[in-house]
Amino acid sequence: GENVEQHPSTLSVQEGDSAVIKCTYSDSASNYFPWYKQELGKRPQLIIDIRSNVGEKKDQRIAVTLNKTAKHFSLHITETQPEDSAVYFCAASQAGRRALTFGSGTRLQVQP
Amino acid sequence: DAGVIQSPRHEVTEMGQEVTLRCKPISGHNSLFWYRQTMMRGLELLIYFNNNVPIDDSGMPEDRFSAKMPNASFSTLKIQPSEPRDSAVYFCASSLVGTSGSSGREQYFGPGTRLTVT
């Protein structure tokens, strides 16, 4: 089955700096890669996703890049703000298998 | 839309008792997923349904766990008998997947049920 590894496990940045979280996946058949943000005590919420037919997708301050050859994808957050502080999860899904395999999460702390 | 609805939000029970968690997916969605979240194991898929049919239950820990989806708007996850190691947050999520399997796939999570087994 699919295995998703996520790094780093914790990340602390100053407000206004950029943050990058990286994930690798094992199954070359995976073709859908969402990112979720989970605030303390809340549900995971989808913030951005990318499919394997594109290499990059951007939505305001967040962007995701995908390298299919290397089987890794990354989340980039620019101009970080304290409200970006949360746990971020990457995930991967194979074509035809609708379930997601999640990474272990990255706790992002944005220092004011 | 009210989003995915789960009940109860919190459940505290004693070891050996039966626990039933409930989920109402987003109207019109055709896939439903049950996940468990713990500090040690992160977010794990337990089972998922497509068009009310269980597709993959390989994540169900053992026979003490069972899940049903009697119709498109309701699913249950039952643990009988419950054990302290079952303590976790249980999330239900739903999505709309096209017939080709490649469209949609955004999963929307419910608020979760925090289960504590003493």
mmCIF file with all atom_site columns, C-alpha atoms in Angstrom:
data_model
loop_
_atom_site.group_PDB
_atom_site.id
_atom_site.type_symbol
_atom_site.label_atom_id
_atom_site.label_alt_id
_atom_site.label_comp_id
_atom_site.label_asym_id
_atom_site.label_entity_id
_atom_site.label_seq_id
_atom_site.pdbx_PDB_ins_code
_atom_site.Cartn_x
_atom_site.Cartn_y
_atom_site.Cartn_z
_atom_site.occupancy
_atom_site.B_iso_or_equiv
_atom_site.pdbx_formal_charge
_atom_site.auth_seq_id
_atom_site.auth_comp_id
_atom_site.auth_asym_id
_atom_site.auth_atom_id
_atom_site.pdbx_PDB_model_num
ATOM 1   C CA . GLY A 1 1   ? 0.000   0.000  0.000   1.00 0.00 ? 1   GLY A CA 1
ATOM 2   C CA . GLU A 1 2   ? 0.848   3.669  -0.049  1.00 0.00 ? 2   GLU A CA 1
ATOM 3   C CA . ASN A 1 3   ? 3.278   5.147  2.483   1.00 0.00 ? 3   ASN A CA 1
ATOM 4   C CA . VAL A 1 4   ? 3.565   8.904  2.995   1.00 0.00 ? 4   VAL A CA 1
ATOM 5   C CA . GLU A 1 5   ? 6.420   10.479 4.919   1.00 0.00 ? 5   GLU A CA 1
ATOM 6   C CA . GLN A 1 6   ? 6.298   14.083 6.050   1.00 0.00 ? 6   GLN A CA 1
ATOM 7   C CA . HIS A 1 7   ? 9.033   16.454 7.257   1.00 0.00 ? 7   HIS A CA 1
ATOM 8   C CA . PRO A 1 8   ? 9.687   18.301 9.441   1.00 0.00 ? 8   PRO A CA 1
ATOM 9   C CA . SER A 1 9   ? 7.542   17.230 12.374  1.00 0.00 ? 9   SER A CA 1
ATOM 10  C CA . THR A 1 10  ? 7.762   20.719 13.879  1.00 0.00 ? 10  THR A CA 1
ATOM 11  C CA . LEU A 1 11  ? 8.551   24.058 12.266  1.00 0.00 ? 11  LEU A CA 1
ATOM 12  C CA . SER A 1 12  ? 8.883   27.445 13.910  1.00 0.00 ? 12  SER A CA 1
ATOM 13  C CA . VAL A 1 13  ? 9.107   30.618 11.807  1.00 0.00 ? 13  VAL A CA 1
ATOM 14  C CA . GLN A 1 14  ? 8.882   34.334 12.376  1.00 0.00 ? 14  GLN A CA 1
ATOM 15  C CA . GLU A 1 15  ? 5.810   36.157 11.189  1.00 0.00 ? 15  GLU A CA 1
ATOM 16  C CA . GLY A 1 16  ? 6.295   37.222 7.584   1.00 0.00 ? 16  GLY A CA 1
ATOM 17  C CA . ASP A 1 17  ? 8.773   34.444 6.774   1.00 0.00 ? 17  ASP A CA 1
ATOM 18  C CA . SER A 1 18  ? 8.060   31.534 4.469   1.00 0.00 ? 18  SER A CA 1
ATOM 19  C CA . ALA A 1 19  ? 7.399   27.956 5.573   1.00 0.00 ? 19  ALA A CA 1
ATOM 20  C CA . VAL A 1 20  ? 7.982   24.810 3.549   1.00 0.00 ? 20  VAL A CA 1
ATOM 21  C CA . ILE A 1 21  ? 6.723   21.332 4.415   1.00 0.00 ? 21  ILE A CA 1
ATOM 22  C CA . LYS A 1 22  ? 7.782   18.318 2.384   1.00 0.00 ? 22  LYS A CA 1
ATOM 23  C CA . CYS A 1 23  ? 6.236   14.915 1.764   1.00 0.00 ? 23  CYS A CA 1
ATOM 24  C CA . THR A 1 24  ? 7.300   11.831 -0.128  1.00 0.00 ? 24  THR A CA 1
ATOM 25  C CA . TYR A 1 25  ? 5.089   8.989  -1.267  1.00 0.00 ? 25  TYR A CA 1
ATOM 26  C CA . SER A 1 26  ? 5.870   5.442  -2.254  1.00 0.00 ? 26  SER A CA 1
ATOM 27  C CA . ASP A 1 27  ? 3.251   4.411  -4.805  1.00 0.00 ? 27  ASP A CA 1
ATOM 28  C CA . SER A 1 28  ? 3.851   5.794  -8.290  1.00 0.00 ? 28  SER A CA 1
ATOM 29  C CA . ALA A 1 29  ? 0.164   5.151  -9.064  1.00 0.00 ? 29  ALA A CA 1
ATOM 30  C CA . SER A 1 30  ? -0.902  7.880  -6.617  1.00 0.00 ? 30  SER A CA 1
ATOM 31  C CA . ASN A 1 31  ? -2.348  10.835 -8.471  1.00 0.00 ? 31  ASN A CA 1
ATOM 32  C CA . TYR A 1 32  ? -4.108  13.089 -5.960  1.00 0.00 ? 32  TYR A CA 1
ATOM 33  C CA . PHE A 1 33  ? -2.306  15.018 -3.217  1.00 0.00 ? 33  PHE A CA 1
ATOM 34  C CA . PRO A 1 34  ? -4.270  17.198 -0.779  1.00 0.00 ? 34  PRO A CA 1
ATOM 35  C CA . TRP A 1 35  ? -3.039  19.244 2.146   1.00 0.00 ? 35  TRP A CA 1
ATOM 36  C CA . TYR A 1 36  ? -5.073  19.676 5.303   1.00 0.00 ? 36  TYR A CA 1
ATOM 37  C CA . LYS A 1 37  ? -4.772  22.186 8.132   1.00 0.00 ? 37  LYS A CA 1
ATOM 38  C CA . GLN A 1 38  ? -5.888  21.157 11.595  1.00 0.00 ? 38  GLN A CA 1
ATOM 39  C CA . GLU A 1 39  ? -6.175  23.666 14.401  1.00 0.00 ? 39  GLU A CA 1
ATOM 40  C CA . LEU A 1 40  ? -6.151  22.448 17.980  1.00 0.00 ? 40  LEU A CA 1
ATOM 41  C CA . GLY A 1 41  ? -9.343  20.556 18.778  1.00 0.00 ? 41  GLY A CA 1
ATOM 42  C CA . LYS A 1 42  ? -10.765 21.082 15.314  1.00 0.00 ? 42  LYS A CA 1
ATOM 43  C CA . ARG A 1 43  ? -11.331 18.979 12.240  1.00 0.00 ? 43  ARG A CA 1
ATOM 44  C CA . PRO A 1 44  ? -8.803  18.717 9.385   1.00 0.00 ? 44  PRO A CA 1
ATOM 45  C CA . GLN A 1 45  ? -9.700  21.225 6.688   1.00 0.00 ? 45  GLN A CA 1
ATOM 46  C CA . LEU A 1 46  ? -8.618  21.028 3.069   1.00 0.00 ? 46  LEU A CA 1
ATOM 47  C CA . ILE A 1 47  ? -6.496  24.023 2.122   1.00 0.00 ? 47  ILE A CA 1
ATOM 48  C CA . ILE A 1 48  ? -5.138  23.059 -1.277  1.00 0.00 ? 48  ILE A CA 1
ATOM 49  C CA . ASP A 1 49  ? -4.735  19.995 -3.461  1.00 0.00 ? 49  ASP A CA 1
ATOM 50  C CA . ILE A 1 50  ? -2.935  19.003 -6.613  1.00 0.00 ? 50  ILE A CA 1
ATOM 51  C CA . ARG A 1 51  ? -3.412  16.292 -9.166  1.00 0.00 ? 51  ARG A CA 1
ATOM 52  C CA . SER A 1 52  ? -0.640  14.472 -10.929 1.00 0.00 ? 52  SER A CA 1
ATOM 53  C CA . ASN A 1 53  ? -1.229  16.162 -14.265 1.00 0.00 ? 53  ASN A CA 1
ATOM 54  C CA . VAL A 1 54  ? 0.112   19.494 -12.964 1.00 0.00 ? 54  VAL A CA 1
ATOM 55  C CA . GLY A 1 55  ? 3.379   20.434 -11.320 1.00 0.00 ? 55  GLY A CA 1
ATOM 56  C CA . GLU A 1 56  ? 2.338   23.452 -9.300  1.00 0.00 ? 56  GLU A CA 1
ATOM 57  C CA . LYS A 1 57  ? -0.774  25.106 -7.943  1.00 0.00 ? 57  LYS A CA 1
ATOM 58  C CA . LYS A 1 58  ? -1.110  28.365 -6.089  1.00 0.00 ? 58  LYS A CA 1
ATOM 59  C CA . ASP A 1 59  ? -3.847  29.946 -4.012  1.00 0.00 ? 59  ASP A CA 1
ATOM 60  C CA . GLN A 1 60  ? -2.950  33.341 -2.550  1.00 0.00 ? 60  GLN A CA 1
ATOM 61  C CA . ARG A 1 61  ? -0.221  32.743 0.061   1.00 0.00 ? 61  ARG A CA 1
ATOM 62  C CA . ILE A 1 62  ? -0.117  28.972 -0.286  1.00 0.00 ? 62  ILE A CA 1
ATOM 63  C CA . ALA A 1 63  ? 1.275   26.862 -3.095  1.00 0.00 ? 63  ALA A CA 1
ATOM 64  C CA . VAL A 1 64  ? 1.926   23.199 -3.672  1.00 0.00 ? 64  VAL A CA 1
ATOM 65  C CA . THR A 1 65  ? 4.518   21.690 -5.969  1.00 0.00 ? 65  THR A CA 1
ATOM 66  C CA . LEU A 1 66  ? 4.670   18.120 -7.196  1.00 0.00 ? 66  LEU A CA 1
ATOM 67  C CA . ASN A 1 67  ? 7.622   16.168 -8.580  1.00 0.00 ? 67  ASN A CA 1
ATOM 68  C CA . LYS A 1 68  ? 6.259   12.887 -9.911  1.00 0.00 ? 68  LYS A CA 1
ATOM 69  C CA . THR A 1 69  ? 9.640   11.550 -10.892 1.00 0.00 ? 69  THR A CA 1
ATOM 70  C CA . ALA A 1 70  ? 11.011  11.941 -7.400  1.00 0.00 ? 70  ALA A CA 1
ATOM 71  C CA . LYS A 1 71  ? 7.637   11.158 -5.804  1.00 0.00 ? 71  LYS A CA 1
ATOM 72  C CA . HIS A 1 72  ? 7.583   14.157 -3.561  1.00 0.00 ? 72  HIS A CA 1
ATOM 73  C CA . PHE A 1 73  ? 5.381   17.181 -3.066  1.00 0.00 ? 73  PHE A CA 1
ATOM 74  C CA . SER A 1 74  ? 5.695   20.276 -0.941  1.00 0.00 ? 74  SER A CA 1
ATOM 75  C CA . LEU A 1 75  ? 3.540   22.932 0.671   1.00 0.00 ? 75  LEU A CA 1
ATOM 76  C CA . HIS A 1 76  ? 4.801   26.507 0.594   1.00 0.00 ? 76  HIS A CA 1
ATOM 77  C CA . ILE A 1 77  ? 3.297   29.241 2.759   1.00 0.00 ? 77  ILE A CA 1
ATOM 78  C CA . THR A 1 78  ? 4.545   32.768 2.170   1.00 0.00 ? 78  THR A CA 1
ATOM 79  C CA . GLU A 1 79  ? 4.182   35.818 4.413   1.00 0.00 ? 79  GLU A CA 1
ATOM 80  C CA . THR A 1 80  ? 3.209   33.636 7.341   1.00 0.00 ? 80  THR A CA 1
ATOM 81  C CA . GLN A 1 81  ? 0.816   34.992 9.950   1.00 0.00 ? 81  GLN A CA 1
ATOM 82  C CA . PRO A 1 82  ? 0.104   33.830 13.517  1.00 0.00 ? 82  PRO A CA 1
ATOM 83  C CA . GLU A 1 83  ? -3.224  32.374 12.354  1.00 0.00 ? 83  GLU A CA 1
ATOM 84  C CA . ASP A 1 84  ? -1.264  29.985 10.133  1.00 0.00 ? 84  ASP A CA 1
ATOM 85  C CA . SER A 1 85  ? -0.147  28.192 13.298  1.00 0.00 ? 85  SER A CA 1
ATOM 86  C CA . ALA A 1 86  ? -1.624  24.693 13.177  1.00 0.00 ? 86  ALA A CA 1
ATOM 87  C CA . VAL A 1 87  ? -0.787  21.102 12.275  1.00 0.00 ? 87  VAL A CA 1
ATOM 88  C CA . TYR A 1 88  ? -0.531  20.491 8.549   1.00 0.00 ? 88  TYR A CA 1
ATOM 89  C CA . PHE A 1 89  ? -1.063  17.065 7.000   1.00 0.00 ? 89  PHE A CA 1
ATOM 90  C CA . CYS A 1 90  ? -0.180  15.931 3.520   1.00 0.00 ? 90  CYS A CA 1
ATOM 91  C CA . ALA A 1 91  ? -1.943  12.956 1.951   1.00 0.00 ? 91  ALA A CA 1
ATOM 92  C CA . ALA A 1 92  ? -1.901  10.836 -1.163  1.00 0.00 ? 92  ALA A CA 1
ATOM 93  C CA . SER A 1 93  ? -4.533  8.860  -2.977  1.00 0.00 ? 93  SER A CA 1
ATOM 94  C CA . GLN A 1 94  ? -4.199  6.285  -5.716  1.00 0.00 ? 94  GLN A CA 1
ATOM 95  C CA . ALA A 1 95  ? -6.306  6.379  -8.838  1.00 0.00 ? 95  ALA A CA 1
ATOM 96  C CA . GLY A 1 96  ? -9.379  4.243  -8.330  1.00 0.00 ? 96  GLY A CA 1
ATOM 97  C CA . ARG A 1 97  ? -8.849  4.126  -4.568  1.00 0.00 ? 97  ARG A CA 1
ATOM 98  C CA . ARG A 1 98  ? -10.665 6.996  -3.001  1.00 0.00 ? 98  ARG A CA 1
ATOM 99  C CA . ALA A 1 99  ? -9.180  6.727  0.473   1.00 0.00 ? 99  ALA A CA 1
ATOM 100 C CA . LEU A 1 100 ? -6.326  8.963  1.597   1.00 0.00 ? 100 LEU A CA 1
ATOM 101 C CA . THR A 1 101 ? -3.065  7.928  3.203   1.00 0.00 ? 101 THR A CA 1
ATOM 102 C CA . PHE A 1 102 ? -1.901  10.716 5.495   1.00 0.00 ? 102 PHE A CA 1
ATOM 103 C CA . GLY A 1 103 ? 1.542   11.867 6.503   1.00 0.00 ? 103 GLY A CA 1
ATOM 104 C CA . SER A 1 104 ? 2.382   12.166 10.187  1.00 0.00 ? 104 SER A CA 1
ATOM 105 C CA . GLY A 1 105 ? 1.789   15.911 10.337  1.00 0.00 ? 105 GLY A CA 1
ATOM 106 C CA . THR A 1 106 ? 3.870   19.079 10.810  1.00 0.00 ? 106 THR A CA 1
ATOM 107 C CA . ARG A 1 107 ? 3.233   21.405 13.708  1.00 0.00 ? 107 ARG A CA 1
ATOM 108 C CA . LEU A 1 108 ? 3.807   24.940 12.408  1.00 0.00 ? 108 LEU A CA 1
ATOM 109 C CA . GLN A 1 109 ? 4.313   27.730 14.913  1.00 0.00 ? 109 GLN A CA 1
ATOM 110 C CA . VAL A 1 110 ? 4.399   31.288 13.605  1.00 0.00 ? 110 VAL A CA 1
ATOM 111 C CA . GLN A 1 111 ? 6.016   33.617 16.125  1.00 0.00 ? 111 GLN A CA 1
ATOM 112 C CA . PRO A 1 112 ? 4.607   37.168 16.163  1.00 0.00 ? 112 PRO A CA 1
ATOM 113 C CA . ASP B 2 1   ? -25.109 22.929 3.655   1.00 0.00 ? 1   ASP B CA 1
ATOM 114 C CA . ALA B 2 2   ? -24.483 21.868 7.251   1.00 0.00 ? 2   ALA B CA 1
ATOM 115 C CA . GLY B 2 3   ? -21.393 19.869 6.353   1.00 0.00 ? 3   GLY B CA 1
ATOM 116 C CA . VAL B 2 4   ? -20.621 16.434 7.739   1.00 0.00 ? 4   VAL B CA 1
ATOM 117 C CA . ILE B 2 5   ? -22.419 15.854 11.030  1.00 0.00 ? 5   ILE B CA 1
ATOM 118 C CA . GLN B 2 6   ? -21.154 13.518 13.721  1.00 0.00 ? 6   GLN B CA 1
ATOM 119 C CA . SER B 2 7   ? -22.623 12.481 17.034  1.00 0.00 ? 7   SER B CA 1
ATOM 120 C CA . PRO B 2 8   ? -21.915 12.340 19.840  1.00 0.00 ? 8   PRO B CA 1
ATOM 121 C CA . ARG B 2 9   ? -19.126 14.923 20.004  1.00 0.00 ? 9   ARG B CA 1
ATOM 122 C CA . HIS B 2 10  ? -17.759 13.386 23.190  1.00 0.00 ? 10  HIS B CA 1
ATOM 123 C CA . GLU B 2 11  ? -18.216 9.915  24.593  1.00 0.00 ? 11  GLU B CA 1
ATOM 124 C CA . VAL B 2 12  ? -16.860 8.565  27.854  1.00 0.00 ? 12  VAL B CA 1
ATOM 125 C CA . THR B 2 13  ? -17.493 4.924  28.563  1.00 0.00 ? 13  THR B CA 1
ATOM 126 C CA . GLU B 2 14  ? -16.174 2.064  30.619  1.00 0.00 ? 14  GLU B CA 1
ATOM 127 C CA . MET B 2 15  ? -14.156 -0.788 29.236  1.00 0.00 ? 15  MET B CA 1
ATOM 128 C CA . GLY B 2 16  ? -16.386 -3.551 27.916  1.00 0.00 ? 16  GLY B CA 1
ATOM 129 C CA . GLN B 2 17  ? -19.264 -1.289 26.964  1.00 0.00 ? 17  GLN B CA 1
ATOM 130 C CA . GLU B 2 18  ? -20.619 -0.949 23.443  1.00 0.00 ? 18  GLU B CA 1
ATOM 131 C CA . VAL B 2 19  ? -20.014 2.366  21.699  1.00 0.00 ? 19  VAL B CA 1
ATOM 132 C CA . THR B 2 20  ? -21.827 3.601  18.600  1.00 0.00 ? 20  THR B CA 1
ATOM 133 C CA . LEU B 2 21  ? -20.623 6.609  16.656  1.00 0.00 ? 21  LEU B CA 1
ATOM 134 C CA . ARG B 2 22  ? -22.850 8.232  14.053  1.00 0.00 ? 22  ARG B CA 1
ATOM 135 C CA . CYS B 2 23  ? -22.232 10.185 10.878  1.00 0.00 ? 23  CYS B CA 1
ATOM 136 C CA . LYS B 2 24  ? -24.360 12.057 8.382   1.00 0.00 ? 24  LYS B CA 1
ATOM 137 C CA . PRO B 2 25  ? -22.405 12.871 5.201   1.00 0.00 ? 25  PRO B CA 1
ATOM 138 C CA . ILE B 2 26  ? -22.863 15.926 3.035   1.00 0.00 ? 26  ILE B CA 1
ATOM 139 C CA . SER B 2 27  ? -25.993 15.544 0.934   1.00 0.00 ? 27  SER B CA 1
ATOM 140 C CA . GLY B 2 28  ? -25.163 14.271 -2.535  1.00 0.00 ? 28  GLY B CA 1
ATOM 141 C CA . HIS B 2 29  ? -21.781 12.851 -1.624  1.00 0.00 ? 29  HIS B CA 1
ATOM 142 C CA . ASN B 2 30  ? -21.301 9.218  -2.610  1.00 0.00 ? 30  ASN B CA 1
ATOM 143 C CA . SER B 2 31  ? -18.234 8.220  -0.592  1.00 0.00 ? 31  SER B CA 1
ATOM 144 C CA . LEU B 2 32  ? -17.893 8.079  3.188   1.00 0.00 ? 32  LEU B CA 1
ATOM 145 C CA . PHE B 2 33  ? -14.780 7.477  5.235   1.00 0.00 ? 33  PHE B CA 1
ATOM 146 C CA . TRP B 2 34  ? -14.115 6.687  8.883   1.00 0.00 ? 34  TRP B CA 1
ATOM 147 C CA . TYR B 2 35  ? -10.728 7.781  10.274  1.00 0.00 ? 35  TYR B CA 1
ATOM 148 C CA . ARG B 2 36  ? -9.181  7.484  13.720  1.00 0.00 ? 36  ARG B CA 1
ATOM 149 C CA . GLN B 2 37  ? -6.681  10.012 15.063  1.00 0.00 ? 37  GLN B CA 1
ATOM 150 C CA . THR B 2 38  ? -4.271  9.395  17.923  1.00 0.00 ? 38  THR B CA 1
ATOM 151 C CA . MET B 2 39  ? -1.000  11.003 18.919  1.00 0.00 ? 39  MET B CA 1
ATOM 152 C CA . MET B 2 40  ? 0.877   7.764  18.377  1.00 0.00 ? 40  MET B CA 1
ATOM 153 C CA . ARG B 2 41  ? -0.592  6.656  15.050  1.00 0.00 ? 41  ARG B CA 1
ATOM 154 C CA . GLY B 2 42  ? -1.781  9.901  13.484  1.00 0.00 ? 42  GLY B CA 1
ATOM 155 C CA . LEU B 2 43  ? -4.733  9.817  11.087  1.00 0.00 ? 43  LEU B CA 1
ATOM 156 C CA . GLU B 2 44  ? -5.621  6.281  10.052  1.00 0.00 ? 44  GLU B CA 1
ATOM 157 C CA . LEU B 2 45  ? -8.293  5.134  7.632   1.00 0.00 ? 45  LEU B CA 1
ATOM 158 C CA . LEU B 2 46  ? -10.562 2.535  9.203   1.00 0.00 ? 46  LEU B CA 1
ATOM 159 C CA . ILE B 2 47  ? -13.073 1.888  6.427   1.00 0.00 ? 47  ILE B CA 1
ATOM 160 C CA . TYR B 2 48  ? -14.680 3.594  3.488   1.00 0.00 ? 48  TYR B CA 1
ATOM 161 C CA . PHE B 2 49  ? -17.933 3.202  1.612   1.00 0.00 ? 49  PHE B CA 1
ATOM 162 C CA . ASN B 2 50  ? -18.843 4.047  -1.945  1.00 0.00 ? 50  ASN B CA 1
ATOM 163 C CA . ASN B 2 51  ? -22.541 4.248  -2.785  1.00 0.00 ? 51  ASN B CA 1
ATOM 164 C CA . ASN B 2 52  ? -23.266 2.709  0.638   1.00 0.00 ? 52  ASN B CA 1
ATOM 165 C CA . VAL B 2 53  ? -21.126 -0.355 -0.096  1.00 0.00 ? 53  VAL B CA 1
ATOM 166 C CA . PRO B 2 54  ? -18.012 -1.048 2.037   1.00 0.00 ? 54  PRO B CA 1
ATOM 167 C CA . ILE B 2 55  ? -15.021 -0.948 -0.296  1.00 0.00 ? 55  ILE B CA 1
ATOM 168 C CA . ASP B 2 56  ? -11.986 -1.205 1.947   1.00 0.00 ? 56  ASP B CA 1
ATOM 169 C CA . ASP B 2 57  ? -12.123 -2.237 5.601   1.00 0.00 ? 57  ASP B CA 1
ATOM 170 C CA . SER B 2 58  ? -8.489  -3.261 5.886   1.00 0.00 ? 58  SER B CA 1
ATOM 171 C CA . GLY B 2 59  ? -7.917  -0.529 8.449   1.00 0.00 ? 59  GLY B CA 1
ATOM 172 C CA . MET B 2 60  ? -10.478 -1.849 10.911  1.00 0.00 ? 60  MET B CA 1
ATOM 173 C CA . PRO B 2 61  ? -8.365  -2.892 13.896  1.00 0.00 ? 61  PRO B CA 1
ATOM 174 C CA . GLU B 2 62  ? -10.156 -6.106 14.781  1.00 0.00 ? 62  GLU B CA 1
ATOM 175 C CA . ASP B 2 63  ? -13.505 -7.818 14.981  1.00 0.00 ? 63  ASP B CA 1
ATOM 176 C CA . ARG B 2 64  ? -14.580 -5.559 17.807  1.00 0.00 ? 64  ARG B CA 1
ATOM 177 C CA . PHE B 2 65  ? -15.045 -2.816 15.215  1.00 0.00 ? 65  PHE B CA 1
ATOM 178 C CA . SER B 2 66  ? -17.888 -2.816 12.706  1.00 0.00 ? 66  SER B CA 1
ATOM 179 C CA . ALA B 2 67  ? -19.349 -0.184 10.400  1.00 0.00 ? 67  ALA B CA 1
ATOM 180 C CA . LYS B 2 68  ? -22.567 0.098  8.463   1.00 0.00 ? 68  LYS B CA 1
ATOM 181 C CA . MET B 2 69  ? -24.092 2.457  5.964   1.00 0.00 ? 69  MET B CA 1
ATOM 182 C CA . PRO B 2 70  ? -27.772 1.544  5.605   1.00 0.00 ? 70  PRO B CA 1
ATOM 183 C CA . ASN B 2 71  ? -28.489 4.511  3.322   1.00 0.00 ? 71  ASN B CA 1
ATOM 184 C CA . ALA B 2 72  ? -26.785 7.442  1.635   1.00 0.00 ? 72  ALA B CA 1
ATOM 185 C CA . SER B 2 73  ? -27.334 9.786  4.549   1.00 0.00 ? 73  SER B CA 1
ATOM 186 C CA . PHE B 2 74  ? -26.259 7.748  7.565   1.00 0.00 ? 74  PHE B CA 1
ATOM 187 C CA . SER B 2 75  ? -23.394 5.603  8.791   1.00 0.00 ? 75  SER B CA 1
ATOM 188 C CA . THR B 2 76  ? -22.419 4.070  12.112  1.00 0.00 ? 76  THR B CA 1
ATOM 189 C CA . LEU B 2 77  ? -19.165 2.841  13.585  1.00 0.00 ? 77  LEU B CA 1
ATOM 190 C CA . LYS B 2 78  ? -19.605 0.419  16.448  1.00 0.00 ? 78  LYS B CA 1
ATOM 191 C CA . ILE B 2 79  ? -17.056 -0.847 18.938  1.00 0.00 ? 79  ILE B CA 1
ATOM 192 C CA . GLN B 2 80  ? -18.079 -3.839 21.020  1.00 0.00 ? 80  GLN B CA 1
ATOM 193 C CA . PRO B 2 81  ? -16.593 -4.409 23.540  1.00 0.00 ? 81  PRO B CA 1
ATOM 194 C CA . SER B 2 82  ? -14.626 -1.181 23.917  1.00 0.00 ? 82  SER B CA 1
ATOM 195 C CA . GLU B 2 83  ? -11.107 -1.106 25.371  1.00 0.00 ? 83  GLU B CA 1
ATOM 196 C CA . PRO B 2 84  ? -8.964  1.751  26.746  1.00 0.00 ? 84  PRO B CA 1
ATOM 197 C CA . ARG B 2 85  ? -6.692  1.579  23.673  1.00 0.00 ? 85  ARG B CA 1
ATOM 198 C CA . ASP B 2 86  ? -9.702  2.554  21.540  1.00 0.00 ? 86  ASP B CA 1
ATOM 199 C CA . SER B 2 87  ? -9.549  6.040  23.063  1.00 0.00 ? 87  SER B CA 1
ATOM 200 C CA . ALA B 2 88  ? -9.074  8.459  20.151  1.00 0.00 ? 88  ALA B CA 1
ATOM 201 C CA . VAL B 2 89  ? -10.828 11.032 18.021  1.00 0.00 ? 89  VAL B CA 1
ATOM 202 C CA . TYR B 2 90  ? -12.922 9.392  15.345  1.00 0.00 ? 90  TYR B CA 1
ATOM 203 C CA . PHE B 2 91  ? -13.579 11.428 12.205  1.00 0.00 ? 91  PHE B CA 1
ATOM 204 C CA . CYS B 2 92  ? -16.080 10.809 9.484   1.00 0.00 ? 92  CYS B CA 1
ATOM 205 C CA . ALA B 2 93  ? -15.470 12.388 6.065   1.00 0.00 ? 93  ALA B CA 1
ATOM 206 C CA . SER B 2 94  ? -17.387 12.417 2.819   1.00 0.00 ? 94  SER B CA 1
ATOM 207 C CA . SER B 2 95  ? -16.656 13.207 -0.805  1.00 0.00 ? 95  SER B CA 1
ATOM 208 C CA . LEU B 2 96  ? -18.215 13.173 -4.238  1.00 0.00 ? 96  LEU B CA 1
ATOM 209 C CA . VAL B 2 97  ? -16.354 10.958 -6.631  1.00 0.00 ? 97  VAL B CA 1
ATOM 210 C CA . GLY B 2 98  ? -17.197 10.780 -10.325 1.00 0.00 ? 98  GLY B CA 1
ATOM 211 C CA . THR B 2 99  ? -17.759 7.522  -12.151 1.00 0.00 ? 99  THR B CA 1
ATOM 212 C CA . SER B 2 100 ? -14.242 7.641  -13.550 1.00 0.00 ? 100 SER B CA 1
ATOM 213 C CA . GLY B 2 101 ? -12.879 7.825  -10.042 1.00 0.00 ? 101 GLY B CA 1
ATOM 214 C CA . SER B 2 102 ? -10.729 10.803 -10.860 1.00 0.00 ? 102 SER B CA 1
ATOM 215 C CA . SER B 2 103 ? -13.032 13.771 -10.400 1.00 0.00 ? 103 SER B CA 1
ATOM 216 C CA . GLY B 2 104 ? -13.678 15.495 -7.106  1.00 0.00 ? 104 GLY B CA 1
ATOM 217 C CA . ARG B 2 105 ? -12.126 13.513 -4.290  1.00 0.00 ? 105 ARG B CA 1
ATOM 218 C CA . GLU B 2 106 ? -11.952 16.472 -1.981  1.00 0.00 ? 106 GLU B CA 1
ATOM 219 C CA . GLN B 2 107 ? -12.800 14.992 1.398   1.00 0.00 ? 107 GLN B CA 1
ATOM 220 C CA . TYR B 2 108 ? -14.695 17.039 3.933   1.00 0.00 ? 108 TYR B CA 1
ATOM 221 C CA . PHE B 2 109 ? -14.330 16.074 7.559   1.00 0.00 ? 109 PHE B CA 1
ATOM 222 C CA . GLY B 2 110 ? -16.884 16.152 10.314  1.00 0.00 ? 110 GLY B CA 1
ATOM 223 C CA . PRO B 2 111 ? -16.094 17.664 13.728  1.00 0.00 ? 111 PRO B CA 1
ATOM 224 C CA . GLY B 2 112 ? -15.098 14.294 15.156  1.00 0.00 ? 112 GLY B CA 1
ATOM 225 C CA . THR B 2 113 ? -16.116 12.243 18.173  1.00 0.00 ? 113 THR B CA 1
ATOM 226 C CA . ARG B 2 114 ? -13.680 12.219 21.073  1.00 0.00 ? 114 ARG B CA 1
ATOM 227 C CA . LEU B 2 115 ? -13.927 8.768  22.642  1.00 0.00 ? 115 LEU B CA 1
ATOM 228 C CA . THR B 2 116 ? -12.524 8.012  26.057  1.00 0.00 ? 116 THR B CA 1
ATOM 229 C CA . VAL B 2 117 ? -12.644 4.457  27.346  1.00 0.00 ? 117 VAL B CA 1
ATOM 230 C CA . THR B 2 118 ? -11.762 4.083  31.026  1.00 0.00 ? 118 THR B CA 1
#
